[in-house]
Amino acid sequence: MNRAKGNALIFITAFFWSLGGLLYRMVDLNAVLIAGVTCMIAYVIMGIYRKSMRISLTKTAALAGFCSCMTNITFILANQMTSVANAIVLQYASPIFCLLYECLYYRRRPAWKQMAVIGMAFGGLILFFFGKLDQGAMLGNLFAIISGIFFGGVFFLNTLPQARPSDSTQFAYLLQIAISLPLLGQLSSLNQEGMLGLALIGVLQMGFAGITFAIGIRHTDSISANLIGILETIMSPLWVFLAYGEVPGTYAFLGAAVLLGAVCINIVINAEPKAKQKEADFSDTKA
């Protein structure tokens, strides 16, 4: 599988993630309990895909799974303490941390093109939520930043040679299930719409997304995957608009255009070295 297919699978992952904004409206439960129950469903789906419920963990896979779990937990805490817009924007500072991890691990300086694209994407994200951002509660904003730190780790760790994305994803599911166990008694209050919502979140946003992420992340780089993942934020309001007629503002359209532009530029930049290598190989063959 080549990089283009890897990027396509990460885009499909972002699509599944984006359904959460619509599906979570169907479920009136504690967010931690929703995460736990839907992870039970997703764990089974991933196990069926892999034809095994067993998990084989390396240190890297365990750390990636822990980062994935903590991304969700800290994001839930952030949402409870600050505005949704603040939580999303600060969490999606994750490509900055992803770049930092790469530079520290590979002991290299960041390329100016990478910094420019990440800056452009982050600027587009701020523009998308312009007017909805506020000072928020300091602790909530801090949790959102911590969520971004962990989220960047999810992308970086799962692209390392010793990574096992399928195992780390299932391990993350197990951690979230364990955290939700004390709240299982609340399920008795759930109506039919809520049960359908839980099932759809578990199958689509968690299960199918886990599979496409685990496959795609092995065939692209961490920063590209992280930038493509941000597209979730501009797809989610689209589904809400189609279902409930909530029209995004002008700034949202401008921000979406900038964000899409940043992702496209990044894909082109990453394709350039391969294109030049192919030209060189072709020249050598002719010679």
Short mmCIF file of N, CA and C in Angstrom, two decimals, residues 1 13 55 75 84 131-132 187 225 234 240 244 248 250 269 276 280:
data_model
loop_
_atom_site.label_atom_id
_atom_site.label_comp_id
_atom_site.label_asym_id
_atom_site.label_seq_id
_atom_site.Cartn_x
_atom_site.Cartn_y
_atom_site.Cartn_z
N MET A 1 0.84 -1.20 0.00
CA MET A 1 0.00 0.00 0.00
C MET A 1 0.88 1.25 0.00
N THR A 13 -11.10 7.71 8.21
CA THR A 13 -11.13 7.73 9.68
C THR A 13 -11.71 9.04 10.18
N ILE A 55 -4.54 -9.37 22.48
CA ILE A 55 -3.73 -8.19 22.25
C ILE A 55 -2.27 -8.53 22.53
N PHE A 75 -10.13 15.26 26.89
CA PHE A 75 -11.02 16.05 26.04
C PHE A 75 -12.42 16.14 26.67
N VAL A 84 -16.85 24.29 23.90
CA VAL A 84 -16.54 23.24 22.93
C VAL A 84 -15.52 23.74 21.92
N GLY A 131 -15.29 33.73 16.74
CA GLY A 131 -16.55 34.21 17.32
C GLY A 131 -17.08 33.28 18.39
N LYS A 132 -16.61 32.01 18.37
CA LYS A 132 -17.06 31.05 19.38
C LYS A 132 -15.99 30.85 20.46
N LEU A 187 -27.07 2.92 32.55
CA LEU A 187 -27.59 2.46 31.26
C LEU A 187 -29.09 2.16 31.32
N ALA A 225 -0.98 12.52 8.76
CA ALA A 225 -2.16 11.87 9.33
C ALA A 225 -2.88 12.80 10.31
N ILE A 234 -14.33 20.06 10.33
CA ILE A 234 -15.15 20.78 9.35
C ILE A 234 -16.22 19.88 8.73
N VAL A 240 -24.42 17.96 10.90
CA VAL A 240 -25.41 18.61 11.76
C VAL A 240 -26.30 19.53 10.93
N TYR A 244 -30.10 18.88 11.00
CA TYR A 244 -30.87 19.81 11.83
C TYR A 244 -30.99 21.21 11.23
N PRO A 248 -23.50 26.83 9.34
CA PRO A 248 -22.25 27.42 9.82
C PRO A 248 -22.11 28.87 9.34
N THR A 250 -19.99 32.50 8.16
CA THR A 250 -19.06 32.83 7.07
C THR A 250 -17.64 32.45 7.42
N ILE A 269 3.62 18.57 -0.86
CA ILE A 269 5.00 18.70 -0.36
C ILE A 269 5.61 17.32 -0.12
N LYS A 276 10.76 13.31 -7.32
CA LYS A 276 12.15 13.58 -7.72
C LYS A 276 12.97 12.30 -7.73
N ALA A 280 15.00 10.59 -10.87
CA ALA A 280 16.41 10.21 -10.81
C ALA A 280 16.60 8.76 -11.20
#
